[in-house]
Amino acid sequence: MADPDPDTLAIGITVMLAVPARLVMRPAVVSEGDELRGNGLLMAAQRVSTLAGPPLVGVIVIVGLHLWVAFLLEAVTALFAAALILRIPPWKPTVNKSAGPGGAKDGRMLRKAYVTSTRALLRVISSDAFIRGATLTSFSYLLAVTLGRLMLLVMGAERYSDISGFYGWMLAAMGAGGLCGSLLVARFQRFSTGTLYVAVMLIEACGWLSLPWLPNFPAAMAVMCAIGIMESAGYVLYYAEVQIRVPTSVMGYYYAALIPVGDACIFLGSAVGAWLAGVSVPAAALIVAGVMGIPMLLTVGWYFAPPSGEGGRVATEPR
C-alpha cells in the first residue's frame, strides 16, 4: 500500500475548516426571503466549475503540459475567490454563551470548539423537526452516494467496458443535471419545501436502483442526468431551510459538527463500496436505494413541520 501523501492530508484538513466557513457565509450574500433562489444560484455556480474542470484538464494533457499546471490553476482561482470573499460585508460579533469564558484567548479553544459545535448541533436538531430529519438523512445520503459512485466504476469495468471513459461520462451527465436542478428548483416555490425535499430524494433513490437494469448507455446517461437534477435540488432545499431555521449565531458550529460526520460516512462508503459492487451490482444498487430512501420514509413527517421560530438571522445584522 502506498504511503499517505502529506499534501493530500494537508488539503483535507484545510477543506475541513474551509467548508463550514464557506457555508456559514451564505446568509451574508443571500437575502432573507430569497433563500431558495439564492442558494440555487450558488449551487449552480458550483456545478459550472465542476463541469469546467475535467475538460480543462483534458486540454492541458492534449497540448502536452504537465498535470501540475492544473493544480497551479486551481491555486490561482482559489486566490481570486479569496479576494472576492474579502468583499463580503463584516458581521457583528455574537456572544455564544455555551462557549464559556475566555473565548479566543483560552488555550483550550480547539477542544471547546468541538464541544460547543456538538452541543449546538444537538440543540438545533432537537428544536426543529425539518433540520433534525435533514441532518440525520444527510449522513445516510452521503454514504449512499459514495456507494453509488463506486458502483458506477464497477459497472464501467464490467458491463460498459466498450465505452471509453464510462465513469467520466456518468459524472458529466450528473453534473449537467445538477446545473439544471439548481436553476429550476426555485420555480417550484408554490409547493411546500417538505414535499419537494421528500420527492427529490425518493426519485433519486429510484434512479440509482434502476441503473443495473437499464438497456443501454444512453439510458444510463439520461438517468444520471435525472439523478443530478434531484441531487442539486435536494442540496438547495436543504441549504435554504438551514438558512431559514438555524440561528446564524450557531450556524458555524452546526456546519462544523456536520462536516466531519459526513466525511466519516464518505470514508465508510469508499471502504466497502467497491467490494460490494464487485460482489453484485444489482445488490449494490438495492442497498444504495435503501440507504438513501428508507431513512427518508421513516422521517417523512418531520419535513412538514414549521420553523421552530428561532430564525436564521438573529443577532447577526450586518454593520
PDB file of C-alpha atoms in Angstrom:
ATOM      1  CA  MET A   1       0.000   0.000   0.000  1.00  0.00           C
ATOM      2  CA  ALA A   2       1.315   3.435  -0.908  1.00  0.00           C
ATOM      3  CA  ASP A   3       2.359   5.812   1.834  1.00  0.00           C
ATOM      4  CA  PRO A   4      -0.125   8.585   2.657  1.00  0.00           C
ATOM      5  CA  ASP A   5       0.504  11.777   0.736  1.00  0.00           C
ATOM      6  CA  PRO A   6       1.158  14.620   3.224  1.00  0.00           C
ATOM      7  CA  ASP A   7      -0.023  17.180   0.677  1.00  0.00           C
ATOM      8  CA  THR A   8      -3.367  15.405   0.319  1.00  0.00           C
ATOM      9  CA  LEU A   9      -3.695  15.234   4.096  1.00  0.00           C
ATOM     10  CA  ALA A  10      -2.983  18.955   4.376  1.00  0.00           C
ATOM     11  CA  ILE A  11      -5.591  19.704   1.701  1.00  0.00           C
ATOM     12  CA  GLY A  12      -8.125  17.583   3.575  1.00  0.00           C
ATOM     13  CA  ILE A  13      -7.509  19.430   6.830  1.00  0.00           C
ATOM     14  CA  THR A  14      -7.835  22.777   5.047  1.00  0.00           C
ATOM     15  CA  VAL A  15     -11.092  21.728   3.418  1.00  0.00           C
ATOM     16  CA  MET A  16     -12.409  20.520   6.792  1.00  0.00           C
ATOM     17  CA  LEU A  17     -12.003  24.061   8.078  1.00  0.00           C
ATOM     18  CA  ALA A  18     -12.935  25.914   4.900  1.00  0.00           C
ATOM     19  CA  VAL A  19     -16.201  24.174   4.043  1.00  0.00           C
ATOM     20  CA  PRO A  20     -18.101  25.147   7.236  1.00  0.00           C
ATOM     21  CA  ALA A  21     -16.761  28.697   6.945  1.00  0.00           C
ATOM     22  CA  ARG A  22     -17.933  28.944   3.350  1.00  0.00           C
ATOM     23  CA  LEU A  23     -21.370  27.536   4.123  1.00  0.00           C
ATOM     24  CA  VAL A  24     -21.950  29.854   7.070  1.00  0.00           C
ATOM     25  CA  MET A  25     -21.354  32.892   4.836  1.00  0.00           C
ATOM     26  CA  ARG A  26     -24.439  32.146   2.750  1.00  0.00           C
ATOM     27  CA  PRO A  27     -26.771  34.400   4.812  1.00  0.00           C
ATOM     28  CA  ALA A  28     -24.365  37.279   4.133  1.00  0.00           C
ATOM     29  CA  VAL A  29     -24.895  37.064   0.368  1.00  0.00           C
ATOM     30  CA  VAL A  30     -28.417  35.585   0.115  1.00  0.00           C
ATOM     31  CA  SER A  31     -31.215  37.954   1.036  1.00  0.00           C
ATOM     32  CA  GLU A  32     -33.816  36.997   3.596  1.00  0.00           C
ATOM     33  CA  GLY A  33     -36.919  35.750   1.794  1.00  0.00           C
ATOM     34  CA  ASP A  34     -34.858  34.740  -1.251  1.00  0.00           C
ATOM     35  CA  GLU A  35     -33.184  31.709   0.267  1.00  0.00           C
ATOM     36  CA  LEU A  36     -34.327  29.192  -2.345  1.00  0.00           C
ATOM     37  CA  ARG A  37     -33.340  31.166  -5.430  1.00  0.00           C
ATOM     38  CA  GLY A  38     -30.115  32.461  -3.880  1.00  0.00           C
ATOM     39  CA  ASN A  39     -28.902  29.062  -2.777  1.00  0.00           C
ATOM     40  CA  GLY A  40     -29.884  27.687  -6.181  1.00  0.00           C
ATOM     41  CA  LEU A  41     -27.624  30.208  -7.892  1.00  0.00           C
ATOM     42  CA  LEU A  42     -24.764  29.348  -5.540  1.00  0.00           C
ATOM     43  CA  MET A  43     -25.201  25.654  -6.254  1.00  0.00           C
ATOM     44  CA  ALA A  44     -25.337  26.353  -9.994  1.00  0.00           C
ATOM     45  CA  ALA A  45     -22.027  28.203  -9.759  1.00  0.00           C
ATOM     46  CA  GLN A  46     -20.502  25.172  -8.052  1.00  0.00           C
ATOM     47  CA  ARG A  47     -21.802  22.864 -10.770  1.00  0.00           C
ATOM     48  CA  VAL A  48     -20.387  25.099 -13.524  1.00  0.00           C
ATOM     49  CA  SER A  49     -16.918  24.859 -12.001  1.00  0.00           C
ATOM     50  CA  THR A  50     -17.283  21.086 -11.628  1.00  0.00           C
ATOM     51  CA  LEU A  51     -18.254  20.737 -15.282  1.00  0.00           C
ATOM     52  CA  ALA A  52     -15.485  23.040 -16.498  1.00  0.00           C
ATOM     53  CA  GLY A  53     -12.701  21.288 -14.562  1.00  0.00           C
ATOM     54  CA  PRO A  54     -12.392  17.924 -16.398  1.00  0.00           C
ATOM     55  CA  PRO A  55     -12.397  19.450 -19.929  1.00  0.00           C
ATOM     56  CA  LEU A  56      -9.758  21.922 -18.798  1.00  0.00           C
ATOM     57  CA  VAL A  57      -7.531  19.089 -17.552  1.00  0.00           C
ATOM     58  CA  GLY A  58      -8.120  17.295 -20.864  1.00  0.00           C
ATOM     59  CA  VAL A  59      -6.923  20.337 -22.783  1.00  0.00           C
ATOM     60  CA  ILE A  60      -3.824  20.554 -20.576  1.00  0.00           C
ATOM     61  CA  VAL A  61      -2.993  16.917 -21.336  1.00  0.00           C
ATOM     62  CA  ILE A  62      -3.687  17.281 -25.071  1.00  0.00           C
ATOM     63  CA  VAL A  63      -1.387  20.269 -25.509  1.00  0.00           C
ATOM     64  CA  GLY A  64       1.405  18.434 -23.688  1.00  0.00           C
ATOM     65  CA  LEU A  65       1.583  20.426 -20.457  1.00  0.00           C
ATOM     66  CA  HIS A  66       2.351  18.789 -17.129  1.00  0.00           C
ATOM     67  CA  LEU A  67      -0.561  17.984 -14.859  1.00  0.00           C
ATOM     68  CA  TRP A  68       0.847  20.230 -12.128  1.00  0.00           C
ATOM     69  CA  VAL A  69      -0.407  23.120 -14.282  1.00  0.00           C
ATOM     70  CA  ALA A  70      -3.948  22.089 -13.328  1.00  0.00           C
ATOM     71  CA  PHE A  71      -3.102  22.424  -9.637  1.00  0.00           C
ATOM     72  CA  LEU A  72      -1.479  25.781 -10.316  1.00  0.00           C
ATOM     73  CA  LEU A  73      -4.669  26.989 -11.994  1.00  0.00           C
ATOM     74  CA  GLU A  74      -6.670  25.735  -9.024  1.00  0.00           C
ATOM     75  CA  ALA A  75      -4.454  27.723  -6.678  1.00  0.00           C
ATOM     76  CA  VAL A  76      -4.850  30.866  -8.776  1.00  0.00           C
ATOM     77  CA  THR A  77      -8.636  30.557  -8.845  1.00  0.00           C
ATOM     78  CA  ALA A  78      -8.630  29.936  -5.076  1.00  0.00           C
ATOM     79  CA  LEU A  79      -6.746  33.196  -4.537  1.00  0.00           C
ATOM     80  CA  PHE A  80      -9.208  35.002  -6.794  1.00  0.00           C
ATOM     81  CA  ALA A  81     -12.115  33.530  -4.830  1.00  0.00           C
ATOM     82  CA  ALA A  82     -10.485  34.588  -1.551  1.00  0.00           C
ATOM     83  CA  ALA A  83     -10.216  38.153  -2.861  1.00  0.00           C
ATOM     84  CA  LEU A  84     -13.930  38.135  -3.658  1.00  0.00           C
ATOM     85  CA  ILE A  85     -14.768  36.760  -0.203  1.00  0.00           C
ATOM     86  CA  LEU A  86     -12.954  39.686   1.405  1.00  0.00           C
ATOM     87  CA  ARG A  87     -15.538  41.986  -0.178  1.00  0.00           C
ATOM     88  CA  ILE A  88     -18.362  40.410   1.829  1.00  0.00           C
ATOM     89  CA  PRO A  89     -19.551  42.915   4.484  1.00  0.00           C
ATOM     90  CA  PRO A  90     -18.420  42.100   8.027  1.00  0.00           C
ATOM     91  CA  TRP A  91     -20.947  40.859  10.538  1.00  0.00           C
ATOM     92  CA  LYS A  92     -21.324  41.979  14.103  1.00  0.00           C
ATOM     93  CA  PRO A  93     -19.686  39.537  16.508  1.00  0.00           C
ATOM     94  CA  THR A  94     -22.058  37.419  18.544  1.00  0.00           C
ATOM     95  CA  VAL A  95     -21.627  36.077  22.027  1.00  0.00           C
ATOM     96  CA  ASN A  96     -22.150  32.339  22.266  1.00  0.00           C
ATOM     97  CA  LYS A  97     -22.881  31.669  25.929  1.00  0.00           C
ATOM     98  CA  SER A  98     -22.247  27.957  25.579  1.00  0.00           C
ATOM     99  CA  ALA A  99     -18.644  28.617  24.557  1.00  0.00           C
ATOM    100  CA  GLY A 100     -17.758  29.555  28.134  1.00  0.00           C
ATOM    101  CA  PRO A 101     -15.450  32.346  29.383  1.00  0.00           C
ATOM    102  CA  GLY A 102     -12.086  33.005  27.822  1.00  0.00           C
ATOM    103  CA  GLY A 103     -13.175  32.894  24.174  1.00  0.00           C
ATOM    104  CA  ALA A 104     -10.309  33.051  21.684  1.00  0.00           C
ATOM    105  CA  LYS A 105      -7.801  33.682  24.485  1.00  0.00           C
ATOM    106  CA  ASP A 106      -8.489  30.367  26.127  1.00  0.00           C
ATOM    107  CA  GLY A 107      -5.726  27.834  25.491  1.00  0.00           C
ATOM    108  CA  ARG A 108      -8.360  25.113  25.218  1.00  0.00           C
ATOM    109  CA  MET A 109     -10.164  26.846  22.357  1.00  0.00           C
ATOM    110  CA  LEU A 110      -9.910  23.911  19.944  1.00  0.00           C
ATOM    111  CA  ARG A 111     -11.412  21.458  22.400  1.00  0.00           C
ATOM    112  CA  LYS A 112     -14.091  23.968  23.340  1.00  0.00           C
ATOM    113  CA  ALA A 113     -14.901  24.475  19.661  1.00  0.00           C
ATOM    114  CA  TYR A 114     -15.592  20.764  19.176  1.00  0.00           C
ATOM    115  CA  VAL A 115     -17.644  20.528  22.354  1.00  0.00           C
ATOM    116  CA  THR A 116     -19.565  23.700  21.519  1.00  0.00           C
ATOM    117  CA  SER A 117     -20.230  22.641  17.933  1.00  0.00           C
ATOM    118  CA  THR A 118     -21.512  19.259  19.058  1.00  0.00           C
ATOM    119  CA  ARG A 119     -23.815  20.874  21.613  1.00  0.00           C
ATOM    120  CA  ALA A 120     -25.031  23.370  19.002  1.00  0.00           C
ATOM    121  CA  LEU A 121     -25.717  20.561  16.542  1.00  0.00           C
ATOM    122  CA  LEU A 122     -27.710  18.596  19.105  1.00  0.00           C
ATOM    123  CA  ARG A 123     -29.595  21.713  20.229  1.00  0.00           C
ATOM    124  CA  VAL A 124     -30.523  22.700  16.690  1.00  0.00           C
ATOM    125  CA  ILE A 125     -31.668  19.273  15.529  1.00  0.00           C
ATOM    126  CA  SER A 126     -33.678  18.729  18.698  1.00  0.00           C
ATOM    127  CA  SER A 127     -35.568  22.009  18.338  1.00  0.00           C
ATOM    128  CA  ASP A 128     -36.592  21.795  14.665  1.00  0.00           C
ATOM    129  CA  ALA A 129     -38.065  18.662  13.098  1.00  0.00           C
ATOM    130  CA  PHE A 130     -37.115  19.511   9.492  1.00  0.00           C
ATOM    131  CA  ILE A 131     -33.491  20.173  10.427  1.00  0.00           C
ATOM    132  CA  ARG A 132     -33.444  17.030  12.546  1.00  0.00           C
ATOM    133  CA  GLY A 133     -34.617  14.888   9.638  1.00  0.00           C
ATOM    134  CA  ALA A 134     -32.442  16.587   7.034  1.00  0.00           C
ATOM    135  CA  THR A 135     -29.361  16.339   9.243  1.00  0.00           C
ATOM    136  CA  LEU A 136     -29.777  12.665  10.050  1.00  0.00           C
ATOM    137  CA  THR A 137     -30.639  11.663   6.480  1.00  0.00           C
ATOM    138  CA  SER A 138     -27.753  13.704   5.094  1.00  0.00           C
ATOM    139  CA  PHE A 139     -25.382  11.175   6.658  1.00  0.00           C
ATOM    140  CA  SER A 140     -27.128   8.177   5.094  1.00  0.00           C
ATOM    141  CA  TYR A 141     -27.361  10.119   1.819  1.00  0.00           C
ATOM    142  CA  LEU A 142     -23.598  10.717   1.664  1.00  0.00           C
ATOM    143  CA  LEU A 143     -22.995   7.057   2.399  1.00  0.00           C
ATOM    144  CA  ALA A 144     -25.412   6.026  -0.363  1.00  0.00           C
ATOM    145  CA  VAL A 145     -23.969   8.380  -2.989  1.00  0.00           C
ATOM    146  CA  THR A 146     -20.425   7.194  -2.255  1.00  0.00           C
ATOM    147  CA  LEU A 147     -21.548   3.585  -2.644  1.00  0.00           C
ATOM    148  CA  GLY A 148     -23.318   4.531  -5.865  1.00  0.00           C
ATOM    149  CA  ARG A 149     -20.294   6.195  -7.427  1.00  0.00           C
ATOM    150  CA  LEU A 150     -18.127   3.173  -6.730  1.00  0.00           C
ATOM    151  CA  MET A 151     -20.869   1.031  -8.229  1.00  0.00           C
ATOM    152  CA  LEU A 152     -20.533   3.107 -11.404  1.00  0.00           C
ATOM    153  CA  LEU A 153     -16.819   2.267 -11.543  1.00  0.00           C
ATOM    154  CA  VAL A 154     -17.594  -1.443 -11.369  1.00  0.00           C
ATOM    155  CA  MET A 155     -20.328  -1.104 -14.000  1.00  0.00           C
ATOM    156  CA  GLY A 156     -17.877   0.658 -16.299  1.00  0.00           C
ATOM    157  CA  ALA A 157     -15.355  -2.150 -15.935  1.00  0.00           C
ATOM    158  CA  GLU A 158     -17.868  -4.979 -16.356  1.00  0.00           C
ATOM    159  CA  ARG A 159     -20.956  -4.073 -18.347  1.00  0.00           C
ATOM    160  CA  TYR A 160     -19.791  -0.961 -20.208  1.00  0.00           C
ATOM    161  CA  SER A 161     -16.175  -1.881 -20.844  1.00  0.00           C
ATOM    162  CA  ASP A 162     -16.612  -0.914 -24.511  1.00  0.00           C
ATOM    163  CA  ILE A 163     -17.453   2.692 -23.517  1.00  0.00           C
ATOM    164  CA  SER A 164     -14.248   4.663 -23.102  1.00  0.00           C
ATOM    165  CA  GLY A 165     -14.409   6.823 -20.000  1.00  0.00           C
ATOM    166  CA  PHE A 166     -17.780   5.498 -18.845  1.00  0.00           C
ATOM    167  CA  TYR A 167     -17.341   6.823 -15.317  1.00  0.00           C
ATOM    168  CA  GLY A 168     -16.426  10.279 -16.603  1.00  0.00           C
ATOM    169  CA  TRP A 169     -19.479  10.360 -18.851  1.00  0.00           C
ATOM    170  CA  MET A 170     -21.700   9.400 -15.933  1.00  0.00           C
ATOM    171  CA  LEU A 171     -20.301  12.170 -13.738  1.00  0.00           C
ATOM    172  CA  ALA A 172     -20.634  14.639 -16.613  1.00  0.00           C
ATOM    173  CA  ALA A 173     -24.310  13.735 -17.038  1.00  0.00           C
ATOM    174  CA  MET A 174     -24.813  14.053 -13.303  1.00  0.00           C
ATOM    175  CA  GLY A 175     -23.098  17.459 -13.299  1.00  0.00           C
ATOM    176  CA  ALA A 176     -25.172  18.738 -16.209  1.00  0.00           C
ATOM    177  CA  GLY A 177     -28.326  17.611 -14.449  1.00  0.00           C
ATOM    178  CA  GLY A 178     -27.102  19.256 -11.263  1.00  0.00           C
ATOM    179  CA  LEU A 179     -26.726  22.582 -13.041  1.00  0.00           C
ATOM    180  CA  CYS A 180     -30.285  22.344 -14.348  1.00  0.00           C
ATOM    181  CA  GLY A 181     -31.672  21.275 -10.983  1.00  0.00           C
ATOM    182  CA  SER A 182     -30.000  24.191  -9.203  1.00  0.00           C
ATOM    183  CA  LEU A 183     -31.609  26.702 -11.528  1.00  0.00           C
ATOM    184  CA  LEU A 184     -35.025  25.040 -11.771  1.00  0.00           C
ATOM    185  CA  VAL A 185     -35.822  24.335  -8.113  1.00  0.00           C
ATOM    186  CA  ALA A 186     -36.713  27.963  -7.342  1.00  0.00           C
ATOM    187  CA  ARG A 187     -39.541  27.757  -9.898  1.00  0.00           C
ATOM    188  CA  PHE A 188     -41.414  25.321  -7.656  1.00  0.00           C
ATOM    189  CA  GLN A 189     -41.894  27.632  -4.693  1.00  0.00           C
ATOM    190  CA  ARG A 190     -45.655  27.095  -4.747  1.00  0.00           C
ATOM    191  CA  PHE A 191     -45.004  23.601  -3.405  1.00  0.00           C
ATOM    192  CA  SER A 192     -44.010  23.080   0.211  1.00  0.00           C
ATOM    193  CA  THR A 193     -40.318  22.548   0.845  1.00  0.00           C
ATOM    194  CA  GLY A 194     -41.095  19.310   2.631  1.00  0.00           C
ATOM    195  CA  THR A 195     -42.972  17.900  -0.356  1.00  0.00           C
ATOM    196  CA  LEU A 196     -40.165  18.826  -2.738  1.00  0.00           C
ATOM    197  CA  TYR A 197     -37.441  17.528  -0.433  1.00  0.00           C
ATOM    198  CA  VAL A 198     -39.037  14.130   0.078  1.00  0.00           C
ATOM    199  CA  ALA A 199     -39.888  13.831  -3.617  1.00  0.00           C
ATOM    200  CA  VAL A 200     -36.425  14.599  -4.978  1.00  0.00           C
ATOM    201  CA  MET A 201     -34.734  12.261  -2.509  1.00  0.00           C
ATOM    202  CA  LEU A 202     -37.027   9.341  -3.300  1.00  0.00           C
ATOM    203  CA  ILE A 203     -36.802   9.931  -7.066  1.00  0.00           C
ATOM    204  CA  GLU A 204     -33.023   9.958  -6.821  1.00  0.00           C
ATOM    205  CA  ALA A 205     -33.097   6.686  -4.871  1.00  0.00           C
ATOM    206  CA  CYS A 206     -35.208   5.129  -7.634  1.00  0.00           C
ATOM    207  CA  GLY A 207     -32.733   6.384 -10.222  1.00  0.00           C
ATOM    208  CA  TRP A 208     -29.799   4.668  -8.518  1.00  0.00           C
ATOM    209  CA  LEU A 209     -31.868   1.499  -8.149  1.00  0.00           C
ATOM    210  CA  SER A 210     -32.634   1.398 -11.888  1.00  0.00           C
ATOM    211  CA  LEU A 211     -29.059   1.686 -13.175  1.00  0.00           C
ATOM    212  CA  PRO A 212     -28.142  -2.045 -13.368  1.00  0.00           C
ATOM    213  CA  TRP A 213     -31.280  -2.852 -15.346  1.00  0.00           C
ATOM    214  CA  LEU A 214     -31.113  -0.132 -17.999  1.00  0.00           C
ATOM    215  CA  PRO A 215     -30.925  -1.336 -21.601  1.00  0.00           C
ATOM    216  CA  ASN A 216     -28.032   0.761 -22.909  1.00  0.00           C
ATOM    217  CA  PHE A 217     -25.536   3.572 -22.381  1.00  0.00           C
ATOM    218  CA  PRO A 218     -27.835   6.458 -23.492  1.00  0.00           C
ATOM    219  CA  ALA A 219     -30.441   5.330 -20.972  1.00  0.00           C
ATOM    220  CA  ALA A 220     -27.794   5.330 -18.249  1.00  0.00           C
ATOM    221  CA  MET A 221     -26.757   8.860 -19.255  1.00  0.00           C
ATOM    222  CA  ALA A 222     -30.371  10.042 -19.076  1.00  0.00           C
ATOM    223  CA  VAL A 223     -30.892   8.513 -15.626  1.00  0.00           C
ATOM    224  CA  MET A 224     -27.651  10.012 -14.308  1.00  0.00           C
ATOM    225  CA  CYS A 225     -28.773  13.421 -15.577  1.00  0.00           C
ATOM    226  CA  ALA A 226     -32.055  12.984 -13.674  1.00  0.00           C
ATOM    227  CA  ILE A 227     -30.096  11.907 -10.576  1.00  0.00           C
ATOM    228  CA  GLY A 228     -28.019  15.086 -10.872  1.00  0.00           C
ATOM    229  CA  ILE A 229     -31.159  17.214 -11.066  1.00  0.00           C
ATOM    230  CA  MET A 230     -32.542  15.626  -7.919  1.00  0.00           C
ATOM    231  CA  GLU A 231     -29.223  15.802  -6.070  1.00  0.00           C
ATOM    232  CA  SER A 232     -28.757  19.533  -6.632  1.00  0.00           C
ATOM    233  CA  ALA A 233     -32.402  20.313  -5.923  1.00  0.00           C
ATOM    234  CA  GLY A 234     -32.122  18.457  -2.625  1.00  0.00           C
ATOM    235  CA  TYR A 235     -28.989  20.350  -1.623  1.00  0.00           C
ATOM    236  CA  VAL A 236     -30.571  23.702  -2.494  1.00  0.00           C
ATOM    237  CA  LEU A 237     -33.679  22.915  -0.461  1.00  0.00           C
ATOM    238  CA  TYR A 238     -31.547  21.771   2.463  1.00  0.00           C
ATOM    239  CA  TYR A 239     -29.281  24.835   2.500  1.00  0.00           C
ATOM    240  CA  ALA A 240     -32.254  27.165   2.138  1.00  0.00           C
ATOM    241  CA  GLU A 241     -34.036  25.614   5.107  1.00  0.00           C
ATOM    242  CA  VAL A 242     -30.872  25.682   7.222  1.00  0.00           C
ATOM    243  CA  GLN A 243     -30.561  29.386   6.481  1.00  0.00           C
ATOM    244  CA  ILE A 244     -34.184  29.959   7.464  1.00  0.00           C
ATOM    245  CA  ARG A 245     -34.354  27.718  10.524  1.00  0.00           C
ATOM    246  CA  VAL A 246     -30.885  27.670  12.115  1.00  0.00           C
ATOM    247  CA  PRO A 247     -29.864  30.790  14.080  1.00  0.00           C
ATOM    248  CA  THR A 248     -26.890  32.401  12.385  1.00  0.00           C
ATOM    249  CA  SER A 249     -25.155  32.708  15.762  1.00  0.00           C
ATOM    250  CA  VAL A 250     -24.761  28.918  15.886  1.00  0.00           C
ATOM    251  CA  MET A 251     -24.762  28.086  12.172  1.00  0.00           C
ATOM    252  CA  GLY A 252     -20.986  27.856  12.082  1.00  0.00           C
ATOM    253  CA  TYR A 253     -20.984  25.356  14.936  1.00  0.00           C
ATOM    254  CA  TYR A 254     -23.739  23.400  13.197  1.00  0.00           C
ATOM    255  CA  TYR A 255     -21.757  23.003   9.991  1.00  0.00           C
ATOM    256  CA  ALA A 256     -18.518  22.385  11.898  1.00  0.00           C
ATOM    257  CA  ALA A 257     -20.122  19.362  13.568  1.00  0.00           C
ATOM    258  CA  LEU A 258     -21.925  18.243  10.414  1.00  0.00           C
ATOM    259  CA  ILE A 259     -18.974  18.084   8.017  1.00  0.00           C
ATOM    260  CA  PRO A 260     -16.734  15.611   9.928  1.00  0.00           C
ATOM    261  CA  VAL A 261     -19.589  13.154  10.435  1.00  0.00           C
ATOM    262  CA  GLY A 262     -20.423  13.419   6.747  1.00  0.00           C
ATOM    263  CA  ASP A 263     -16.776  12.766   5.877  1.00  0.00           C
ATOM    264  CA  ALA A 264     -16.876   9.661   8.049  1.00  0.00           C
ATOM    265  CA  CYS A 265     -19.860   8.398   6.058  1.00  0.00           C
ATOM    266  CA  ILE A 266     -18.000   9.057   2.799  1.00  0.00           C
ATOM    267  CA  PHE A 267     -15.000   7.144   4.162  1.00  0.00           C
ATOM    268  CA  LEU A 268     -17.219   4.205   5.099  1.00  0.00           C
ATOM    269  CA  GLY A 269     -18.828   4.182   1.652  1.00  0.00           C
ATOM    270  CA  SER A 270     -15.426   4.314  -0.032  1.00  0.00           C
ATOM    271  CA  ALA A 271     -14.112   1.468   2.102  1.00  0.00           C
ATOM    272  CA  VAL A 272     -16.892  -1.012   1.303  1.00  0.00           C
ATOM    273  CA  GLY A 273     -18.402   0.295  -1.940  1.00  0.00           C
ATOM    274  CA  ALA A 274     -16.034  -1.292  -4.471  1.00  0.00           C
ATOM    275  CA  TRP A 275     -16.158  -4.662  -2.693  1.00  0.00           C
ATOM    276  CA  LEU A 276     -19.946  -4.544  -2.504  1.00  0.00           C
ATOM    277  CA  ALA A 277     -20.405  -3.668  -6.171  1.00  0.00           C
ATOM    278  CA  GLY A 278     -17.826  -6.270  -7.139  1.00  0.00           C
ATOM    279  CA  VAL A 279     -19.881  -8.964  -5.433  1.00  0.00           C
ATOM    280  CA  SER A 280     -23.152  -7.960  -7.130  1.00  0.00           C
ATOM    281  CA  VAL A 281     -24.032  -4.727  -8.920  1.00  0.00           C
ATOM    282  CA  PRO A 282     -27.823  -5.278  -8.581  1.00  0.00           C
ATOM    283  CA  ALA A 283     -27.434  -5.914  -4.850  1.00  0.00           C
ATOM    284  CA  ALA A 284     -25.293  -2.787  -4.563  1.00  0.00           C
ATOM    285  CA  ALA A 285     -27.987  -0.737  -6.339  1.00  0.00           C
ATOM    286  CA  LEU A 286     -30.620  -2.104  -3.983  1.00  0.00           C
ATOM    287  CA  ILE A 287     -28.510  -1.156  -0.951  1.00  0.00           C
ATOM    288  CA  VAL A 288     -27.814   2.331  -2.347  1.00  0.00           C
ATOM    289  CA  ALA A 289     -31.526   2.935  -2.879  1.00  0.00           C
ATOM    290  CA  GLY A 290     -32.387   1.540   0.541  1.00  0.00           C
ATOM    291  CA  VAL A 291     -29.776   3.558   2.419  1.00  0.00           C
ATOM    292  CA  MET A 292     -30.984   6.675   0.611  1.00  0.00           C
ATOM    293  CA  GLY A 293     -34.726   6.110   0.608  1.00  0.00           C
ATOM    294  CA  ILE A 294     -35.657   4.197   3.758  1.00  0.00           C
ATOM    295  CA  PRO A 295     -34.453   6.873   6.243  1.00  0.00           C
ATOM    296  CA  MET A 296     -36.458   9.437   4.273  1.00  0.00           C
ATOM    297  CA  LEU A 297     -39.600   7.324   4.538  1.00  0.00           C
ATOM    298  CA  LEU A 298     -39.057   6.795   8.257  1.00  0.00           C
ATOM    299  CA  THR A 299     -38.755  10.537   8.895  1.00  0.00           C
ATOM    300  CA  VAL A 300     -41.193  11.796   6.263  1.00  0.00           C
ATOM    301  CA  GLY A 301     -43.467  13.570   8.747  1.00  0.00           C
ATOM    302  CA  TRP A 302     -40.654  15.767  10.031  1.00  0.00           C
ATOM    303  CA  TYR A 303     -40.261  17.688   6.757  1.00  0.00           C
ATOM    304  CA  PHE A 304     -43.669  19.321   7.037  1.00  0.00           C
ATOM    305  CA  ALA A 305     -43.060  20.907  10.428  1.00  0.00           C
ATOM    306  CA  PRO A 306     -42.997  24.738  10.533  1.00  0.00           C
ATOM    307  CA  PRO A 307     -39.817  26.532  11.650  1.00  0.00           C
ATOM    308  CA  SER A 308     -39.283  26.487  15.390  1.00  0.00           C
ATOM    309  CA  GLY A 309     -39.262  30.292  15.478  1.00  0.00           C
ATOM    310  CA  GLU A 310     -35.588  30.731  16.270  1.00  0.00           C
ATOM    311  CA  GLY A 311     -34.904  32.066  12.742  1.00  0.00           C
ATOM    312  CA  GLY A 312     -31.596  32.155  10.951  1.00  0.00           C
ATOM    313  CA  ARG A 313     -30.737  35.837  11.304  1.00  0.00           C
ATOM    314  CA  VAL A 314     -30.854  36.504  14.998  1.00  0.00           C
ATOM    315  CA  ALA A 315     -28.149  38.744  16.454  1.00  0.00           C
ATOM    316  CA  THR A 316     -26.199  38.964  13.210  1.00  0.00           C
ATOM    317  CA  GLU A 317     -27.229  42.098  11.344  1.00  0.00           C
ATOM    318  CA  PRO A 318     -24.504  43.411   9.019  1.00  0.00           C
ATOM    319  CA  ARG A 319     -22.638  46.513  10.054  1.00  0.00           C
TER     320      ARG A 319
END
